[in-house]
Coordinates of C-alpha atoms (C1' of nucleotides) in Angstrom, one line a residue:
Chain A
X1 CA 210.0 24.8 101.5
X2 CA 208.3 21.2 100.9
X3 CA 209.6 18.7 103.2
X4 CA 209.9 15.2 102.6
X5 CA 206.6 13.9 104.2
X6 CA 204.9 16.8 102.1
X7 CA 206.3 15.8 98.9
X8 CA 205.0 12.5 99.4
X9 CA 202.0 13.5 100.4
X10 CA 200.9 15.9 98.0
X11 CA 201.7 12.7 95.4
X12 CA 199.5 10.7 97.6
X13 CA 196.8 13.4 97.1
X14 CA 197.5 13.5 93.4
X15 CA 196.5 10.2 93.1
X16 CA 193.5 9.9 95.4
X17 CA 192.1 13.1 93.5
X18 CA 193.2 10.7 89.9
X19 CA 191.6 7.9 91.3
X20 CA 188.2 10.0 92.2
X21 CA 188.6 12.0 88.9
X22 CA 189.2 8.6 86.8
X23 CA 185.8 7.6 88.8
X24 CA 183.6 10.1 86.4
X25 CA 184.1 7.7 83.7
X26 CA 184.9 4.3 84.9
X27 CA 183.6 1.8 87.3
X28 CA 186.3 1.1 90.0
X29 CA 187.2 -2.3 89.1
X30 CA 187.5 -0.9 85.4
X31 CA 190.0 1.7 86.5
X32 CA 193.9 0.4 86.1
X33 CA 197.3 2.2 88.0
X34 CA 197.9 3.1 84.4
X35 CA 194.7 5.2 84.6
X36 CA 195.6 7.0 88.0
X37 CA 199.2 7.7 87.1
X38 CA 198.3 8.7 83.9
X39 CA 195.9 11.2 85.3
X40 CA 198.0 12.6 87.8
X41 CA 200.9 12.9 85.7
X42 CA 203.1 10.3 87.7
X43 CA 204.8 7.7 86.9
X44 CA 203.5 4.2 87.4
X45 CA 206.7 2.9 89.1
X46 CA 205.8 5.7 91.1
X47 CA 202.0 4.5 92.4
X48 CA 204.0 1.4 93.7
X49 CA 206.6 3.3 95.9
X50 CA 203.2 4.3 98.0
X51 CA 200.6 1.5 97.7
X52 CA 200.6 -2.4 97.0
X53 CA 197.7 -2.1 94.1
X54 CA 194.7 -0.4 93.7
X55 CA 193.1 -2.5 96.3
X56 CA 195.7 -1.2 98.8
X57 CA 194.8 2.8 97.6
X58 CA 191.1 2.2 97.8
X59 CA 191.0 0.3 101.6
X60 CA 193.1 2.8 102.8
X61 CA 191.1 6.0 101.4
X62 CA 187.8 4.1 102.6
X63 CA 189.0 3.0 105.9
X64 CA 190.4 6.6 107.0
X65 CA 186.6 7.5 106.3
X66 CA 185.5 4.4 107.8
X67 CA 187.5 5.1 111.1
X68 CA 185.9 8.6 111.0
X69 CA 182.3 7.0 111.4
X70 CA 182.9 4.8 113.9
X71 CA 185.1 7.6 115.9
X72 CA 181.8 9.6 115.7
X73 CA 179.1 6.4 116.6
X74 CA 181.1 5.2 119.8
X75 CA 181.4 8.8 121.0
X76 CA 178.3 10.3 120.3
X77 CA 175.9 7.4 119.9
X78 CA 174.7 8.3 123.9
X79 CA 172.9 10.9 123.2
X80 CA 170.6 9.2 120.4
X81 CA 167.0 7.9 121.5
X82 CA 167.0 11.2 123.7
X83 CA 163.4 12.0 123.3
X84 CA 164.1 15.7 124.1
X85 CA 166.0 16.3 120.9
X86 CA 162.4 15.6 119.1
X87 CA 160.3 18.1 121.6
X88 CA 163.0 20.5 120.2
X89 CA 163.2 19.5 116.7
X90 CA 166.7 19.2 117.0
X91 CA 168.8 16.5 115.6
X92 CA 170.4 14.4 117.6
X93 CA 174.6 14.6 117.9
X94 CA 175.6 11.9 116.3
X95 CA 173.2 12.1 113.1
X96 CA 174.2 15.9 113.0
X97 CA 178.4 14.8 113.2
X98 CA 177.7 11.9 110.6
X99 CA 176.4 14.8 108.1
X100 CA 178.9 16.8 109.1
X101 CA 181.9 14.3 108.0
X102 CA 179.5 13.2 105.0
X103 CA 180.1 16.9 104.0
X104 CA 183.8 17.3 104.4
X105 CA 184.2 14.3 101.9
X106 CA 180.8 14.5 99.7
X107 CA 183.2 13.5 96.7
X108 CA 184.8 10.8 97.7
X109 CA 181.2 9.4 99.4
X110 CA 179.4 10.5 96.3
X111 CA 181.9 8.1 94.4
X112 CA 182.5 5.1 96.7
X113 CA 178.2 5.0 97.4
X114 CA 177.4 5.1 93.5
X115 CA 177.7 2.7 90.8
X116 CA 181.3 3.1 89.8
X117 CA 182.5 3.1 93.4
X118 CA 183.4 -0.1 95.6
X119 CA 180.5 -2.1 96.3
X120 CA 182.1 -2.8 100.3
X121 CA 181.5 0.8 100.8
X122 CA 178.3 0.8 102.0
X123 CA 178.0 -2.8 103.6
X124 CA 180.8 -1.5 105.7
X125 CA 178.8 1.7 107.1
X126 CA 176.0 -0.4 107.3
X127 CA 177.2 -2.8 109.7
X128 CA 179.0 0.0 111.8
X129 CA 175.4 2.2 111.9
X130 CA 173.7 -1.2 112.7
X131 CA 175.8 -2.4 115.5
X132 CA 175.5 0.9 117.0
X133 CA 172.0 0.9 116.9
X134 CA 171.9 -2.1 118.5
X135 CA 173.5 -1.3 121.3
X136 CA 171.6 1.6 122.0
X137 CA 168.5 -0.5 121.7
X138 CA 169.7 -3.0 124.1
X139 CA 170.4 0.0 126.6
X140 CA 167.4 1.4 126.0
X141 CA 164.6 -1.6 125.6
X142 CA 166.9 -4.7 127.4
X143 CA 168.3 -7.3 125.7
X144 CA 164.7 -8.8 124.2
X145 CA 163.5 -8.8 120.9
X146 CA 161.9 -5.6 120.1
X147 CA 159.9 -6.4 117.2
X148 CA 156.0 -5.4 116.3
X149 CA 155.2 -8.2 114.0
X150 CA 158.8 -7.4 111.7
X151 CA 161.8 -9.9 112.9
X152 CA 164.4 -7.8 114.3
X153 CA 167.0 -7.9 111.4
X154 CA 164.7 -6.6 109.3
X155 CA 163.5 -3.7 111.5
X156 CA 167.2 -2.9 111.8
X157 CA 168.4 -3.4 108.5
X158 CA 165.2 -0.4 107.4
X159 CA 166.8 2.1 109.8
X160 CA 170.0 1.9 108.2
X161 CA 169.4 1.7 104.7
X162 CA 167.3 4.8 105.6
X163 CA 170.0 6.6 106.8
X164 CA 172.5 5.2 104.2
X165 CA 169.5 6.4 101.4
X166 CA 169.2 10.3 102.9
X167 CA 172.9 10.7 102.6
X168 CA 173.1 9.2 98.8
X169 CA 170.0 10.8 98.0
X170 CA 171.6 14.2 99.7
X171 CA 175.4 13.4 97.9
X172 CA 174.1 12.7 94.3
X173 CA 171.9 16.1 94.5
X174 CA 172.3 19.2 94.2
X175 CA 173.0 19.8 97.3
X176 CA 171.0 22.6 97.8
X177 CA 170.0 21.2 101.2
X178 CA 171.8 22.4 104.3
X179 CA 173.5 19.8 107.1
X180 CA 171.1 20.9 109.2
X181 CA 168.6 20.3 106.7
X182 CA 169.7 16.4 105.9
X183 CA 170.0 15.6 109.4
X184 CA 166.3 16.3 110.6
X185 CA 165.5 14.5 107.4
X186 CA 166.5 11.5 108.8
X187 CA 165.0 12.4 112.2
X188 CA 162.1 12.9 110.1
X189 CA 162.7 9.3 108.9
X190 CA 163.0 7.8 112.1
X191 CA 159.3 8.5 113.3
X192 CA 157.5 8.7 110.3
X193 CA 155.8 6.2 107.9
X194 CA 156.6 5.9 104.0
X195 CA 153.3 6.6 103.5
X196 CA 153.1 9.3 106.2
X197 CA 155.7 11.1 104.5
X198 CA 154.2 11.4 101.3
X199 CA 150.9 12.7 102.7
X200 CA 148.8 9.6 102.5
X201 CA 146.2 8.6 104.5
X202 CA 148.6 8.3 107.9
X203 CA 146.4 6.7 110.2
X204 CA 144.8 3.9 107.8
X205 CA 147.2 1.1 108.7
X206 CA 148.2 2.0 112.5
X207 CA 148.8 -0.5 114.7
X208 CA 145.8 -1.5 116.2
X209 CA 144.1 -2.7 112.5
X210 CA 141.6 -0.8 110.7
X211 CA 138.3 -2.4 110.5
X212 CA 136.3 0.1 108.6
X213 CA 134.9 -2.2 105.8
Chain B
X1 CA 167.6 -36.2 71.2
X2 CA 168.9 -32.8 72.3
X3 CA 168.0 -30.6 69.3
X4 CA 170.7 -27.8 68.3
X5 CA 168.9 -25.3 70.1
X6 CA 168.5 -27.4 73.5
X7 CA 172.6 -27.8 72.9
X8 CA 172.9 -24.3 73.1
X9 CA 170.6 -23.5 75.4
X10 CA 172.2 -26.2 77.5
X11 CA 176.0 -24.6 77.0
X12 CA 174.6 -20.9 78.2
X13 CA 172.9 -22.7 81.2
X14 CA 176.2 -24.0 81.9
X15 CA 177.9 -20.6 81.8
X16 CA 175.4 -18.8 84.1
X17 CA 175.7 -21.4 86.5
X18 CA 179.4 -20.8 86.4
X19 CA 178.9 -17.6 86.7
X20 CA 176.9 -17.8 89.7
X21 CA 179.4 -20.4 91.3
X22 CA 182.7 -18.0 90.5
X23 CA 180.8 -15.2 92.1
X24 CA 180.6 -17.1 95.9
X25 CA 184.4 -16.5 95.9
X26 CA 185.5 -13.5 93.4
X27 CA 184.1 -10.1 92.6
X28 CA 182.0 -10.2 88.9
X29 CA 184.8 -7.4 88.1
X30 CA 187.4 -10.4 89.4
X31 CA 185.5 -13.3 87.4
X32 CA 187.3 -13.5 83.9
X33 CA 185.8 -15.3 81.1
X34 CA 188.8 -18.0 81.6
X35 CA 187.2 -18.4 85.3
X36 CA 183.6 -19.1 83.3
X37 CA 184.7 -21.4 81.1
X38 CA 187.1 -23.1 83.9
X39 CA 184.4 -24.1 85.9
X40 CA 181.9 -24.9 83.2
X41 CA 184.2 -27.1 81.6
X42 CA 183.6 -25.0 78.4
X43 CA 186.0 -23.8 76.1
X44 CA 186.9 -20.2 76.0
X45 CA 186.0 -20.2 72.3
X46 CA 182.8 -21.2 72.9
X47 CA 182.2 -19.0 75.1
X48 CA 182.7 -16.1 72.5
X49 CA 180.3 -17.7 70.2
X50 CA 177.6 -17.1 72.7
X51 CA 178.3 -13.7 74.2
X52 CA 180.5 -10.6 73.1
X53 CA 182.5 -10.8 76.3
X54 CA 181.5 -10.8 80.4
X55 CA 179.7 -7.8 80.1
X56 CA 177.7 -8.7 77.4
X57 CA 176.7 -12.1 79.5
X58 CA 175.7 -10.1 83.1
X59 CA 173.6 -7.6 80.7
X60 CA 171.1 -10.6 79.2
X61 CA 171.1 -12.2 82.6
X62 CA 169.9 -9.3 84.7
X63 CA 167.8 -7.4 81.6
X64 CA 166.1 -11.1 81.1
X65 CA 164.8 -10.3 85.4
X66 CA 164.7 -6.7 84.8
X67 CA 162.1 -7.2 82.0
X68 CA 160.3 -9.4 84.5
X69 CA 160.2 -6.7 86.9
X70 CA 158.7 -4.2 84.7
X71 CA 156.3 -6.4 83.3
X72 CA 154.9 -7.0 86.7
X73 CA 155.1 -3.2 87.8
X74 CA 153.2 -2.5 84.5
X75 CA 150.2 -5.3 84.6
X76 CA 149.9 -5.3 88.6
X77 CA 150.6 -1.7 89.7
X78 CA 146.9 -0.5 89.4
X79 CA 145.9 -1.8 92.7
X80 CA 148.3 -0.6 94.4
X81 CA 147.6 1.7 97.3
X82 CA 144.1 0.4 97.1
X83 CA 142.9 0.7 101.3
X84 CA 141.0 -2.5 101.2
X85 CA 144.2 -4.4 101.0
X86 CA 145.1 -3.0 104.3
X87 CA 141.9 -3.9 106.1
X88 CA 142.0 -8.0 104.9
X89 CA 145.7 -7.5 106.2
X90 CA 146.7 -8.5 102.5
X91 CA 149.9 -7.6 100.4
X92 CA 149.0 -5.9 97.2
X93 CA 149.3 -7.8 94.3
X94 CA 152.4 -5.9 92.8
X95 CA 154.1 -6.4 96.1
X96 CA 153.3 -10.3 96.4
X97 CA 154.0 -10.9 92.2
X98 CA 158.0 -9.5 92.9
X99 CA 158.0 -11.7 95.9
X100 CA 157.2 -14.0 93.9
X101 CA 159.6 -13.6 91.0
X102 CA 162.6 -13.3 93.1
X103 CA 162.0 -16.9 95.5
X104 CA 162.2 -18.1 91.4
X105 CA 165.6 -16.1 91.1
X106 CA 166.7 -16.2 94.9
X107 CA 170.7 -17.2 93.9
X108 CA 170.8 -14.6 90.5
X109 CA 168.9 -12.1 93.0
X110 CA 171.4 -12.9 95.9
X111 CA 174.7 -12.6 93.7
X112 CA 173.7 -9.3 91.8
X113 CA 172.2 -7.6 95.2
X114 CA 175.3 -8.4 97.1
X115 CA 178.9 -7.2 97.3
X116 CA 180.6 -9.1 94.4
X117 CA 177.5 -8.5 92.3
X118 CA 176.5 -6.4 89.8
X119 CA 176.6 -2.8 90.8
X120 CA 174.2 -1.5 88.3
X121 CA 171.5 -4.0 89.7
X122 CA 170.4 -2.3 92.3
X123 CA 169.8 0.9 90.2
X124 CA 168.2 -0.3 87.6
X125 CA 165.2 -2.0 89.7
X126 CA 164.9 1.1 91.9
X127 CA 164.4 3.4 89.2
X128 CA 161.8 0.9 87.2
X129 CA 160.2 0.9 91.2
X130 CA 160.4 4.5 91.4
X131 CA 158.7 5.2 88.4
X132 CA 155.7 2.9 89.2
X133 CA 155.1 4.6 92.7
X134 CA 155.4 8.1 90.8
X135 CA 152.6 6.9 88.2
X136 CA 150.5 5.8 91.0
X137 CA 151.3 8.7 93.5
X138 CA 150.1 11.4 90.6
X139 CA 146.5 9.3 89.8
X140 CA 146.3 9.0 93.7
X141 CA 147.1 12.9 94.7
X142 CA 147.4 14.5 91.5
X143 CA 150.3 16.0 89.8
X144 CA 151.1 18.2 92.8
X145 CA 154.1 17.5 95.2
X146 CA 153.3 15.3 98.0
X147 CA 155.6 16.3 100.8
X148 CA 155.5 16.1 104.3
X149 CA 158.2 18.4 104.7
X150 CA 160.5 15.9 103.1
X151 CA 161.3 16.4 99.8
X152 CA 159.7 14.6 97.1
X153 CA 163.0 12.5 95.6
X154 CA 163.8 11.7 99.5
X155 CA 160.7 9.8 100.1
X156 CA 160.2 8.0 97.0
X157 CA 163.9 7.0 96.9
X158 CA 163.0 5.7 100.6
X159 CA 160.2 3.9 99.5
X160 CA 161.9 2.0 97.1
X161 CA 165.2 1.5 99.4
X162 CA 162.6 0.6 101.5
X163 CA 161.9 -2.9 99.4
X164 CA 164.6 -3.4 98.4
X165 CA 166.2 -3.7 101.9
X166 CA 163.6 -5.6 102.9
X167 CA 164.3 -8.0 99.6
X168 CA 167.8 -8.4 100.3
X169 CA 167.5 -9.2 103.8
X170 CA 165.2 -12.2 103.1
X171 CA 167.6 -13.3 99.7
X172 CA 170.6 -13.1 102.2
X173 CA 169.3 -14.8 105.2
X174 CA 168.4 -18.3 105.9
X175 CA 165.1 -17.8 104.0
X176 CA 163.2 -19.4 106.8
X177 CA 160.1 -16.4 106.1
X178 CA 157.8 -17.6 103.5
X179 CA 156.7 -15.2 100.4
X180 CA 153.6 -14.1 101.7
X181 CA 155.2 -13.1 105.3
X182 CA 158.4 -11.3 103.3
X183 CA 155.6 -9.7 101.3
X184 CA 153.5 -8.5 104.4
X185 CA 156.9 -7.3 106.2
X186 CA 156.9 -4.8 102.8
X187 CA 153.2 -3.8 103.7
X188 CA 154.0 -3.3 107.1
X189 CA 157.0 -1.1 105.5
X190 CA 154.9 1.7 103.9
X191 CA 152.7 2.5 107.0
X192 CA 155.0 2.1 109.9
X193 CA 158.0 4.5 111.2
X194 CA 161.1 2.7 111.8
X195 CA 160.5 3.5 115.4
X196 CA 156.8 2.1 115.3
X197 CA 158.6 -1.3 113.9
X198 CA 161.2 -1.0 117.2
X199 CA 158.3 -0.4 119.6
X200 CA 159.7 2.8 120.3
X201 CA 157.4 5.9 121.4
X202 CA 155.2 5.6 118.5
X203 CA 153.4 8.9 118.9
X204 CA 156.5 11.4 120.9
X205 CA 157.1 12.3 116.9
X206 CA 153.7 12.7 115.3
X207 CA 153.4 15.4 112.6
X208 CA 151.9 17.8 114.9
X209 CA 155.0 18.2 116.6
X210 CA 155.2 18.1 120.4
X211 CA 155.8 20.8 122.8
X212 CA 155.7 19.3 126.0
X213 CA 159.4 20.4 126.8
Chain C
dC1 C1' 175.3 -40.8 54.5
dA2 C1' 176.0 -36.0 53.3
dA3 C1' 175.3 -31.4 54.9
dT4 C1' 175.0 -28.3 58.5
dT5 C1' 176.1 -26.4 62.8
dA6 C1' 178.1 -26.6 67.7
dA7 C1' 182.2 -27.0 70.3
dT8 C1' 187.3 -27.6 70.6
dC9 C1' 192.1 -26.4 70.1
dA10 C1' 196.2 -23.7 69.3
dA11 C1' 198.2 -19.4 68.1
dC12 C1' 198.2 -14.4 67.9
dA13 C1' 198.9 -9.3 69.3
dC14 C1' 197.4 -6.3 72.8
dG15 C1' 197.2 -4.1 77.2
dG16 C1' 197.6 -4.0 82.3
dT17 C1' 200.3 -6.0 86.2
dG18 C1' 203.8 -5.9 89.6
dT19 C1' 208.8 -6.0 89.9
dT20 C1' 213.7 -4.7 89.0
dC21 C1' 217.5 -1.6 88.4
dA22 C1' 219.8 2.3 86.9
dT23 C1' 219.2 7.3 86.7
dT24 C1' 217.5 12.0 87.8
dA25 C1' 215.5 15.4 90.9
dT26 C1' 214.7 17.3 95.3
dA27 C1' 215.4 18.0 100.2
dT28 C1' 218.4 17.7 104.6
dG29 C1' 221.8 19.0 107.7
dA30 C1' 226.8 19.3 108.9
Chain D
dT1 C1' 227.9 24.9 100.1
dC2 C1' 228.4 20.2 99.5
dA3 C1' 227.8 15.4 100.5
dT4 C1' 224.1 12.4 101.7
dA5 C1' 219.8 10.7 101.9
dT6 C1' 215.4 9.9 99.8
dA7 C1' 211.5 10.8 96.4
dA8 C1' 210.4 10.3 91.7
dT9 C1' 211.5 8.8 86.9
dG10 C1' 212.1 5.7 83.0
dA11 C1' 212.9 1.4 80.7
dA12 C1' 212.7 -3.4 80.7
dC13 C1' 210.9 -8.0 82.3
dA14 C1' 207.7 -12.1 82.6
dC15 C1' 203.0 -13.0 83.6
dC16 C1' 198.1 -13.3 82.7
dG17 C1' 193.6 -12.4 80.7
dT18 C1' 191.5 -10.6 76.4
dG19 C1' 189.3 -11.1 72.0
dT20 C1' 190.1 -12.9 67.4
dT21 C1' 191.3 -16.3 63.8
dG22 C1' 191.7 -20.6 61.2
dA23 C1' 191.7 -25.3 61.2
dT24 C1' 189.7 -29.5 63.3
dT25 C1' 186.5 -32.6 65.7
dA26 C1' 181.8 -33.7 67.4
dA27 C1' 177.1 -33.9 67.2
dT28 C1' 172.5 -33.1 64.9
dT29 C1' 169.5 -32.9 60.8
dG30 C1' 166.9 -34.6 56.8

DNA sequence: CAATTAATCAACACGGTGTTCATTATATGA
DNA sequence: TCATATAATGAACACCGTGTTGATTAATTG
């Protein structure tokens, strides 16, 4: 029945679902190979037969999601910037992939993005979101600076951590909201203001000043 | 001399600094208390007779800011979204006071915002953030929800993200911006689309929607 | 100078680590 | 089916950091 490869991996999968189930209680660095094995019923001598340490569990769990993401941003990243996807209120590709995958694994994200999860987690993402960005910015605006009065690393740094803030927000919900739903949220937060968002007075700090008083 | 309490005071000085130092190479979960006292040429002892153990250490060190925070949100938070700030191109008070207090905390700030920091950190001032904009947003539009056709929690958690991005950023970099520009990059945060700080198409997005297909 | 308090030092049991070696359980394929 | 791999178990090991204790030294106070 159970071949070799599936024996060993149904013990890996015993102890990723240990490590993410040892997560509801304890903060990553608090959680010891005791923990996990304990959990999954295995034995400890066991855990070492498959990974180095902890460490070795969690980079390899996070970087089989990682590879995922960039997968998705070097083949779909063309399309983004597409103005037409906005005149048809339609997400573009790679935002509407990203939710996708963020769905197939919204425990393990859940976990890894929130306080007991590992705190490289999110710089990682970051910088792969950011250096695609950037490239489609130099493709689409030239290799300048592309600033209005906010340095560049700034400007960049705010699209990501808005991206990166939709999908938490979306992941530690309810998650009543659909893919489809999350991913025009973001659209929605590429074009529109903070303060635009929340219904306030949208036009009284555009670009040109406002000298009313 | 040095009084009793200035020896004390002296010791614990010591022992954040340490702390601070151990975390440029080690995860706060990797420091150990033997690290601390290593470095801070204390004895482990005395470290005990000052704190109940590491955690109790990081929890004075970030509540002692934390309080500082909320103090600020709490006296200062009044003017906030007042128009006339936006017309003398000035931050609002609340905004340039936490500028403020973190160029006086820039290295506790850095540490506990960044990877081997403290992952509760970043929570904590984002909810005592998110609370403020919520008691302002209610006296500003009443208790109703103020959506945009983004959900209430997605917008306030991206105003808030929204600082604190824009916080880390200038604690990470070479700190070449001085307080008031960081603060005025926050301004500029609230009423411009990430697109609008890229230069991109400021209006192809606008609320109305566009149908020029 | 005597009393008080801060800091040091050595020793302790405890718990998790990573490794080992022998043993048991399961799958493979001639 | 049976011998052979290989996956998983179980017990033991030294190592290291923890948090505590009790005795000692150092510094401040009045």
């Amino acid at each position: 029945m159970t071949s070799q490869k599936e024996r060993q991996k149904k013990t890996e999968e015993n102890i990723i679902h240990a490590l993410l189930e040892a997560g509801k209680n304890k903060t990553l660095a608090q959680i010891s190979v005791s923990d996990i094995t304990r959990i999954s019923h295995i034995n400890r001598g066991t855990f070492y037969l498959h990974y180095l340490d902890k460490n070795d569990l969690v980079n390899q769990v996070t970087k089989n999601f990682n590879d995922k993401v960039e997968l998705i941003l070097q083949t779909e990243m063309g399309d983004s910037m597409d103005y037409r996807y906005f005149s048809k209120d339609e997400p573009y590709p790679v935002i509407m992939n990203l939710v996708d995958l963020v769905a197939e694994n919204k425990e393990l994200v859940r976990f890894m993005l929130g306080t007991n999860g590992d705190p490289e987690f999110y710089p990682t993402i970051s910088k792969e979101l950011k250096t695609a960005i950037l490239n489609d910015l130099k493709r689409v605006k030239g290799n300048n600076d592309f600033s209005a009065g906010i340095p560049n690393e700034y400007a960049i740094r705010l699209i990501t951590s808005m991206i990166m803030t939709i999908i938490k927000t979306w992941v530690d919900g309810e998650g009543d909201l659909t893919n489809e739903m999350v991913a025009k949220v973001i659209m929605k937060g590429l074009y529109l203001s903070p303060y635009e968002m929340l219904g306030i007075s949208g036009n009284m700090g555009n670009k040109k000043g406002n000298e009313k008083s």
